[in-house]
Tab-separated table of C-alpha atoms (C1' of nucleotides) in Angstrom:
chain	number	residue	atom	x	y	z
I	1	VAL	CA	-29.250	16.817	20.061
I	2	SER	CA	-26.450	16.395	16.762
I	3	SER	CA	-26.297	18.892	13.935
I	4	GLU	CA	-29.437	18.567	11.609
I	5	THR	CA	-27.165	17.086	8.686
I	6	THR	CA	-26.745	14.875	10.707
I	7	ARG	CA	-29.822	13.209	11.051
I	8	THR	CA	-31.021	13.553	8.013
I	9	ARG	CA	-27.855	11.646	5.880
I	10	VAL	CA	-28.794	9.384	8.893
I	11	LEU	CA	-33.283	9.226	8.359
I	12	ALA	CA	-32.005	9.637	4.262
I	13	ALA	CA	-29.423	6.156	4.674
I	14	GLY	CA	-32.400	4.612	5.689
I	15	ARG	CA	-31.436	4.211	9.037
I	16	ARG	CA	-33.656	5.203	11.988
I	17	LEU	CA	-32.664	7.719	14.434
I	18	THR	CA	-32.921	6.349	17.837
I	19	PRO	CA	-31.719	8.979	20.593
I	20	GLN	CA	-28.373	6.395	20.888
I	21	ARG	CA	-27.214	6.748	17.584
I	22	ASP	CA	-27.863	11.165	18.137
I	23	LEU	CA	-25.855	11.791	21.461
I	24	ILE	CA	-23.013	9.762	19.845
I	25	SER	CA	-23.158	12.039	16.735
I	26	GLU	CA	-23.168	15.468	19.050
I	27	VAL	CA	-20.928	14.133	21.503
I	28	LEU	CA	-18.706	13.312	17.775
I	29	GLU	CA	-19.863	16.875	16.961
I	30	ALA	CA	-18.876	18.481	19.868
I	31	ASP	CA	-14.563	17.351	19.403
I	32	PRO	CA	-13.141	17.501	15.859
I	33	ARG	CA	-10.299	15.442	17.615
I	34	PRO	CA	-10.707	11.822	16.492
I	35	ARG	CA	-11.531	8.903	19.663
I	36	SER	CA	-11.854	5.057	19.499
I	37	ALA	CA	-14.740	3.642	19.816
I	38	GLN	CA	-14.164	3.232	23.655
I	39	GLU	CA	-13.357	5.701	24.911
I	40	LEU	CA	-16.639	6.979	23.030
I	41	TRP	CA	-18.698	4.663	24.991
I	42	THR	CA	-16.928	5.974	27.696
I	43	GLU	CA	-17.549	9.878	27.567
I	44	VAL	CA	-21.327	8.923	25.739
I	45	ARG	CA	-22.407	6.823	28.954
I	46	ALA	CA	-21.650	10.278	31.566
I	47	ARG	CA	-24.922	11.549	29.919
I	48	ALA	CA	-26.876	8.384	29.031
I	49	PRO	CA	-25.680	5.614	31.693
I	50	GLY	CA	-27.668	2.749	31.018
I	51	ILE	CA	-26.669	2.587	26.951
I	52	GLY	CA	-24.588	-1.121	25.705
I	53	ARG	CA	-20.774	-1.124	24.883
I	54	ALA	CA	-22.296	-2.620	21.426
I	55	THR	CA	-24.939	-0.661	21.292
I	56	VAL	CA	-21.659	2.582	20.712
I	57	PHE	CA	-20.183	-0.025	17.907
I	58	ARG	CA	-23.577	-0.240	16.056
I	59	ALA	CA	-24.159	2.814	15.942
I	60	LEU	CA	-20.496	3.658	14.600
I	61	ASP	CA	-21.014	1.618	11.758
I	62	ALA	CA	-24.448	3.547	11.543
I	63	LEU	CA	-23.278	7.537	11.610
I	64	VAL	CA	-20.124	6.481	9.144
I	65	ASP	CA	-22.177	4.218	6.887
I	66	ALA	CA	-24.571	7.195	6.571
I	67	GLY	CA	-21.814	9.455	5.727
I	68	ALA	CA	-22.346	11.049	9.118
I	69	ALA	CA	-18.771	10.348	10.746
I	70	ARG	CA	-15.364	9.385	9.410
I	71	ARG	CA	-13.166	5.757	10.378
I	72	LEU	CA	-9.418	6.491	10.626
I	73	ALA	CA	-6.458	4.811	11.778
I	74	LEU	CA	-4.542	5.750	14.591
I	75	PRO	CA	-1.365	5.281	15.223
I	76	ASN	CA	-2.052	2.293	18.543
I	77	ARG	CA	-3.746	0.111	15.671
I	78	ARG	CA	-7.424	1.646	17.185
I	79	SER	CA	-10.100	2.994	14.996
I	80	GLY	CA	-10.777	6.313	15.775
I	81	TYR	CA	-13.880	8.597	15.057
I	82	VAL	CA	-14.207	11.628	13.660
I	83	GLY	CA	-17.823	14.020	12.899
I	84	CYS	CA	-18.134	14.559	9.266
I	85	SER	CA	-19.562	17.818	7.995
I	86	ALA	CA	-19.071	18.124	4.216
I	87	LEU	CA	-18.759	14.568	2.588
I	88	HIS	CA	-16.415	15.564	-0.159
I	89	HIS	CA	-13.735	17.617	0.853
I	90	HIS	CA	-9.581	17.808	0.461
I	91	HIS	CA	-7.363	19.570	3.280
I	92	PHE	CA	-4.673	21.801	3.002
I	93	VAL	CA	-2.795	21.947	6.669
I	94	CYS	CA	0.124	24.846	7.265
I	95	GLN	CA	3.056	23.563	8.768
I	96	ASP	CA	3.737	27.162	9.739
I	97	CYS	CA	0.268	28.404	11.480
I	98	GLY	CA	-1.531	25.573	11.753
I	99	ILE	CA	-4.825	25.901	9.651
I	100	VAL	CA	-6.356	24.082	8.589
I	101	ILE	CA	-8.016	25.010	5.076
I	102	GLU	CA	-11.133	22.352	2.976
I	103	LEU	CA	-10.328	22.236	-0.513
I	104	PRO	CA	-13.786	21.602	-2.416
I	105	GLU	CA	-13.735	18.769	-4.726
I	106	PRO	CA	-13.333	20.954	-7.755
I	107	GLU	CA	-10.302	22.240	-7.163
I	108	VAL	CA	-9.428	19.221	-6.901
I	109	SER	CA	-10.684	17.037	-9.905
I	110	PRO	CA	-8.647	18.052	-12.593
I	111	LEU	CA	-5.935	15.958	-11.073
I	112	LEU	CA	-8.624	12.982	-10.957
I	113	ARG	CA	-9.343	14.085	-14.820
I	114	HIS	CA	-5.472	13.866	-15.870
I	115	LEU	CA	-5.080	10.238	-13.782
I	116	GLU	CA	-7.728	8.703	-16.099
I	117	ARG	CA	-6.410	9.522	-19.420
I	118	ALA	CA	-3.535	8.557	-18.427
I	119	ARG	CA	-3.646	5.109	-16.569
I	120	GLY	CA	-6.812	3.982	-17.164
I	121	PHE	CA	-8.552	4.361	-13.791
I	122	GLN	CA	-12.139	4.593	-13.218
I	123	VAL	CA	-11.738	7.222	-10.090
I	124	ASN	CA	-14.747	7.338	-7.716
I	125	HIS	CA	-13.206	8.785	-4.631
I	126	ALA	CA	-9.983	10.422	-2.986
I	127	ARG	CA	-8.203	11.240	-0.118
I	128	LEU	CA	-5.955	13.973	-0.250
I	129	ASP	CA	-4.466	15.659	2.356
I	130	PHE	CA	-2.019	18.518	1.842
I	131	TYR	CA	0.801	19.861	3.936
I	132	GLY	CA	2.379	23.320	3.298
I	133	THR	CA	2.658	26.763	4.078
I	134	CYS	CA	-0.524	29.050	3.196
I	135	PRO	CA	-0.339	32.381	1.747
I	136	ASP	CA	-0.668	34.213	5.307
I	137	CYS	CA	2.512	32.671	5.670
I	138	LEU	CA	4.352	32.740	3.392
I	139	PRO	CA	6.396	35.934	3.291
I	140	ARG	CA	7.217	34.930	6.791
I	141	SER	CA	8.960	31.903	5.942
I	142	ARG	CA	10.946	33.301	3.041
I	143	ALA	CA	12.595	36.418	5.286
I	144	ALA	CA	13.463	33.977	8.163
I	145	PRO	CA	13.425	30.112	6.707
I	146	ARG	CA	13.247	27.857	9.723
I	147	SER	CA	15.545	24.902	8.717
I	148	SER	CA	16.898	23.363	6.030
I	149	PRO	CA	15.279	21.768	3.269
I	150	ALA	CA	17.022	18.317	4.267
I	151	SER	CA	16.160	18.281	8.115
I	152	LYS	CA	13.089	19.497	7.619
I	153	THR	CA	12.068	15.812	7.026
I	154	VAL	CA	8.568	15.385	5.981
I	155	ARG	CA	6.134	11.947	7.501
I	156	ASP	CA	3.194	11.215	7.363
I	157	PRO	CA	1.443	12.517	10.226
I	158	ASP	CA	0.880	10.251	12.816
I	159	TYR	CA	-3.516	8.950	12.016
I	160	LEU	CA	-2.145	7.564	8.799
I	161	GLY	CA	0.199	5.260	10.752
G	1	VAL	CA	13.754	-13.078	0.435
G	2	SER	CA	12.769	-9.821	0.333
G	3	SER	CA	14.638	-6.156	-1.819
G	4	GLU	CA	17.408	-4.750	-1.479
G	5	THR	CA	15.583	-1.268	-1.221
G	6	THR	CA	13.884	-3.123	1.783
G	7	ARG	CA	16.714	-4.063	3.386
G	8	THR	CA	18.950	-0.821	3.462
G	9	ARG	CA	16.426	0.476	4.919
G	10	VAL	CA	15.310	-1.425	7.708
G	11	LEU	CA	18.899	-0.917	8.729
G	12	ALA	CA	19.027	2.542	8.146
G	13	ALA	CA	16.404	2.298	10.284
G	14	GLY	CA	18.765	1.616	12.771
G	15	ARG	CA	17.012	-2.137	13.401
G	16	ARG	CA	18.439	-5.762	12.473
G	17	LEU	CA	17.696	-7.104	9.694
G	18	THR	CA	16.674	-10.730	10.763
G	19	PRO	CA	15.015	-13.603	8.679
G	20	GLN	CA	12.120	-13.669	9.650
G	21	ARG	CA	11.579	-9.659	9.077
G	22	ASP	CA	12.822	-10.449	6.264
G	23	LEU	CA	10.437	-12.934	5.362
G	24	ILE	CA	7.854	-10.389	6.617
G	25	SER	CA	8.808	-8.316	4.015
G	26	GLU	CA	9.067	-10.178	1.366
G	27	VAL	CA	5.268	-11.598	1.558
G	28	LEU	CA	4.202	-8.319	1.746
G	29	GLU	CA	6.319	-7.689	-1.289
G	30	ALA	CA	4.545	-10.683	-2.752
G	31	ASP	CA	1.283	-9.176	-2.426
G	32	PRO	CA	-0.310	-6.169	-3.736
G	33	ARG	CA	-3.468	-6.461	-1.710
G	34	PRO	CA	-3.192	-5.037	2.155
G	35	ARG	CA	-3.803	-8.044	5.018
G	36	SER	CA	-3.756	-7.896	8.637
G	37	ALA	CA	-1.018	-9.065	11.121
G	38	GLN	CA	-3.153	-12.198	11.778
G	39	GLU	CA	-3.183	-12.334	8.552
G	40	LEU	CA	0.512	-12.038	7.435
G	41	TRP	CA	1.371	-14.180	10.388
G	42	THR	CA	-1.089	-17.323	9.201
G	43	GLU	CA	0.887	-16.964	5.702
G	44	VAL	CA	4.387	-16.468	6.753
G	45	ARG	CA	4.014	-19.376	9.091
G	46	ALA	CA	3.663	-21.475	5.920
G	47	ARG	CA	7.400	-21.116	5.366
G	48	ALA	CA	8.204	-20.274	9.311
G	49	PRO	CA	6.955	-22.833	10.974
G	50	GLY	CA	7.984	-21.868	14.063
G	51	ILE	CA	7.962	-18.232	14.065
G	52	GLY	CA	5.967	-16.208	16.866
G	53	ARG	CA	2.578	-14.258	16.244
G	54	ALA	CA	4.137	-11.413	18.264
G	55	THR	CA	7.494	-11.213	16.412
G	56	VAL	CA	5.155	-10.333	13.224
G	57	PHE	CA	3.414	-7.701	15.200
G	58	ARG	CA	6.605	-6.271	16.190
G	59	ALA	CA	8.250	-6.675	13.196
G	60	LEU	CA	5.857	-4.942	11.020
G	61	ASP	CA	5.412	-2.094	13.858
G	62	ALA	CA	9.832	-2.068	12.458
G	63	LEU	CA	9.033	-2.297	8.972
G	64	VAL	CA	6.124	0.757	8.880
G	65	ASP	CA	8.669	2.601	10.920
G	66	ALA	CA	11.138	2.192	8.602
G	67	GLY	CA	9.463	2.803	6.359
G	68	ALA	CA	9.692	-0.486	3.888
G	69	ALA	CA	6.248	-0.554	4.339
G	70	ARG	CA	2.803	1.591	5.696
G	71	ARG	CA	-0.184	1.180	7.340
G	72	LEU	CA	-4.028	1.748	6.875
G	73	ALA	CA	-7.352	1.261	8.134
G	74	LEU	CA	-9.455	-1.749	6.682
G	75	PRO	CA	-13.295	-2.419	6.723
G	76	ASN	CA	-13.199	-4.579	9.963
G	77	ARG	CA	-11.569	-1.674	12.023
G	78	ARG	CA	-8.335	-3.945	11.856
G	79	SER	CA	-4.665	-2.955	10.519
G	80	GLY	CA	-3.599	-3.772	7.461
G	81	TYR	CA	0.333	-3.272	6.131
G	82	VAL	CA	1.016	-2.849	2.050
G	83	GLY	CA	4.843	-3.343	0.940
G	84	CYS	CA	6.706	0.334	0.545
G	85	SER	CA	8.931	0.852	-2.146
G	86	ALA	CA	8.903	4.590	-3.160
G	87	LEU	CA	9.739	6.756	-0.087
G	88	HIS	CA	8.034	9.748	-1.692
G	89	HIS	CA	4.101	7.848	-2.586
G	90	HIS	CA	0.634	7.848	-3.180
G	91	HIS	CA	-1.986	4.971	-3.321
G	92	PHE	CA	-5.021	4.282	-5.814
G	93	VAL	CA	-6.910	1.316	-4.420
G	94	CYS	CA	-9.207	-0.527	-6.911
G	95	GLN	CA	-12.365	-1.449	-4.915
G	96	ASP	CA	-12.822	-4.225	-7.096
G	97	CYS	CA	-9.632	-5.928	-6.866
G	98	GLY	CA	-8.297	-4.076	-3.791
G	99	ILE	CA	-4.904	-4.198	-5.379
G	100	VAL	CA	-3.166	-1.306	-4.333
G	101	ILE	CA	-0.805	0.707	-6.877
G	102	GLU	CA	1.587	3.111	-5.739
G	103	LEU	CA	1.854	6.661	-8.068
G	104	PRO	CA	4.832	8.158	-7.839
G	105	GLU	CA	5.138	11.341	-7.782
G	106	PRO	CA	6.164	12.714	-11.052
G	107	GLU	CA	2.103	11.387	-11.981
G	108	VAL	CA	0.691	13.362	-9.271
G	109	SER	CA	2.847	16.931	-8.733
G	110	PRO	CA	0.636	19.399	-11.452
G	111	LEU	CA	-2.161	19.171	-9.106
G	112	LEU	CA	0.626	20.189	-6.539
G	113	ARG	CA	1.803	22.676	-8.861
G	114	HIS	CA	-1.594	23.500	-10.043
G	115	LEU	CA	-2.391	23.729	-6.448
G	116	GLU	CA	0.782	25.680	-5.943
G	117	ARG	CA	-0.474	28.615	-8.558
G	118	ALA	CA	-4.244	29.006	-7.534
G	119	ARG	CA	-4.295	29.169	-4.206
G	120	GLY	CA	-0.631	30.272	-3.374
G	121	PHE	CA	-0.108	27.535	-1.061
G	122	GLN	CA	3.899	25.904	-1.112
G	123	VAL	CA	2.807	22.573	-0.810
G	124	ASN	CA	5.496	20.729	0.942
G	125	HIS	CA	4.104	17.080	1.156
G	126	ALA	CA	0.910	15.229	-0.003
G	127	ARG	CA	-0.776	12.210	1.117
G	128	LEU	CA	-2.990	11.698	-1.731
G	129	ASP	CA	-5.817	7.618	-1.459
G	130	PHE	CA	-7.532	6.825	-4.396
G	131	TYR	CA	-10.034	4.969	-5.331
G	132	GLY	CA	-11.902	3.507	-7.855
G	133	THR	CA	-11.757	0.666	-10.676
G	134	CYS	CA	-7.712	-0.564	-11.933
G	135	PRO	CA	-8.000	-0.641	-16.079
G	136	ASP	CA	-7.949	-4.835	-15.656
G	137	CYS	CA	-10.882	-4.969	-13.694
G	138	LEU	CA	-13.408	-1.739	-14.999
G	139	PRO	CA	-14.197	-4.129	-18.481
G	140	ARG	CA	-15.646	-6.839	-15.618
G	141	SER	CA	-17.515	-3.862	-13.841
G	142	ARG	CA	-18.363	-2.268	-17.927
G	143	ALA	CA	-20.159	-5.829	-18.263
G	144	ALA	CA	-21.999	-6.148	-15.118
G	145	PRO	CA	-22.583	-3.523	-13.151
G	146	ARG	CA	-22.914	-4.492	-9.605
G	147	SER	CA	-25.425	-2.544	-8.829
G	148	SER	CA	-27.401	0.965	-10.382
G	149	PRO	CA	-25.480	4.324	-10.094
G	150	ALA	CA	-28.448	5.188	-7.265
G	151	SER	CA	-28.121	2.818	-5.025
G	152	LYS	CA	-24.238	3.118	-5.679
G	153	THR	CA	-24.334	6.275	-3.923
G	154	VAL	CA	-20.230	7.342	-3.819
G	155	ARG	CA	-18.934	6.789	0.357
G	156	ASP	CA	-15.767	6.770	1.563
G	157	PRO	CA	-14.392	3.763	0.287
G	158	ASP	CA	-13.972	0.565	2.881
G	159	TYR	CA	-10.640	1.245	3.623
G	160	LEU	CA	-11.294	4.660	5.245
G	161	GLY	CA	-13.973	3.027	6.893
O	1	DG	C1'	30.495	-8.820	22.993
O	2	DT	C1'	25.901	-6.842	24.066
O	3	DG	C1'	21.502	-5.165	23.009
O	4	DG	C1'	18.216	-5.955	20.356
O	5	DT	C1'	15.706	-9.211	19.048
O	6	DT	C1'	13.268	-13.947	19.131
O	7	DG	C1'	9.458	-17.228	20.774
O	8	DC	C1'	6.082	-18.845	24.231
O	9	DA	C1'	2.686	-18.362	27.088
O	10	DA	C1'	-0.467	-15.500	29.838
O	11	DA	C1'	-2.374	-11.250	30.418
O	12	DG	C1'	-5.268	-7.559	28.521
O	13	DG	C1'	-7.893	-5.093	25.357
O	14	DT	C1'	-11.453	-4.488	21.071
O	15	DT	C1'	-15.269	-5.497	18.929
O	16	DT	C1'	-18.687	-9.580	17.837
O	17	DT	C1'	-22.093	-12.440	18.801
O	18	DG	C1'	-27.159	-14.401	20.327
O	19	DC	C1'	-31.440	-13.394	21.931
O	20	DA	C1'	-35.395	-11.052	24.552
O	21	DT	C1'	-37.241	-6.263	24.953
O	22	DG	C1'	-38.531	-2.481	23.376
O	23	DT	C1'	-38.744	0.925	19.931
O	24	DG	C1'	-38.908	4.146	15.980
O	25	DC	C1'	-41.016	4.976	11.060
X	1	DG	C1'	-46.953	-3.160	13.798
X	2	DC	C1'	-43.371	-4.725	12.033
X	3	DA	C1'	-38.138	-4.430	10.774
X	4	DC	C1'	-34.921	-1.861	12.729
X	5	DA	C1'	-32.610	-1.197	17.564
X	6	DT	C1'	-31.180	-1.562	22.086
X	7	DG	C1'	-28.923	-3.991	26.498
X	8	DC	C1'	-26.852	-7.773	27.975
X	9	DA	C1'	-23.443	-11.057	28.834
X	10	DA	C1'	-20.629	-14.199	27.064
X	11	DA	C1'	-17.697	-15.424	23.153
X	12	DA	C1'	-14.167	-14.325	19.711
X	13	DC	C1'	-11.019	-12.325	18.418
X	14	DC	C1'	-6.792	-9.377	18.169
X	15	DT	C1'	-2.469	-6.905	20.186
X	16	DT	C1'	0.324	-6.328	23.779
X	17	DT	C1'	4.230	-7.788	27.187
X	18	DG	C1'	7.365	-10.415	30.570
X	19	DC	C1'	10.841	-13.040	30.457
X	20	DA	C1'	14.620	-16.817	28.809
X	21	DA	C1'	17.572	-18.013	24.971
X	22	DC	C1'	19.493	-15.941	20.737
X	23	DC	C1'	21.810	-13.811	17.169
X	24	DA	C1'	22.294	-9.751	14.348
X	25	DC	C1'	25.719	-6.574	14.638
DNA sequence: GTGGTTGCAAAGGTTTTGCATGTGC
DNA sequence: GCACATGCAAAACCTTTGCAACCAC
């Protein structure tokens, strides 16, 4: 059974909560790593052998549409899916300890307003991922800097290709 | 012919600057909207009929690797490509006309500084994607709103699934 | 000169579709 | 009950691969 949040969201989106969708969502929620639709089909079939391939694709569409999952680009040119709990959030990832801190929208909206004023945009949505050092790791990394800024080329993370 | 920046970057990445790559890059730079590899093949063939499908896929890999293009997730579960000029930049995607506008780092750094002050982070790198309506599309969308505010639930934009 | 690159065609995957049957609301 | 959802299998599509010929460096 998937989370209450997910089931509520699917229904709120005007879609039906079928056992298949519930199971797929549960599998998504059980592991925070992104997986392709095909991989999810395999995983899900272990628990519901009769489930069809197309059902998984269609269910994922439904879940993404309902805001219960997100699609992202995997490095191998395929789509990956992750379950979603918060509706609007952003991420700070500490490159030292790996902790992921969720940043609520209000903490970020100043920039949105700034951009709207400065460029005349209307910003409906933003996806912001920050990489750096968290407060806990800062003292440590100041004491023993790991590498020169030059050699530590910060590239885009894999999932964003 | 593609931009000087692109050609320099391809060479700097230890890859060869072939006429095919140069042409593909030029086509990418000529239109700021993301297109799939297949669509790019069609576009490019209009100017170089003999070019192979695989060449386009391999060239896009090379360009992404060299930092002259970026891959992102299209709504139809395919990969889309946009040309990249600035090295460190962020994206504004207009959900009306599909145009992708690059935002230079300085335009965005206020938020970084704000986060660092407010939370004690040290931000080394950020990937920011904004979705909304660009100045050109705003008058049009104000004049003829596409749907009622209620039905227009602000969901994740198409490009992110 | 030589190793990376290309074009071709075929193979290998992934995603979609049509339709009869089933089922959540 | 009815519209939406499912399962199946084939079709459609996208992407990769193997290999001989080529050419950018």
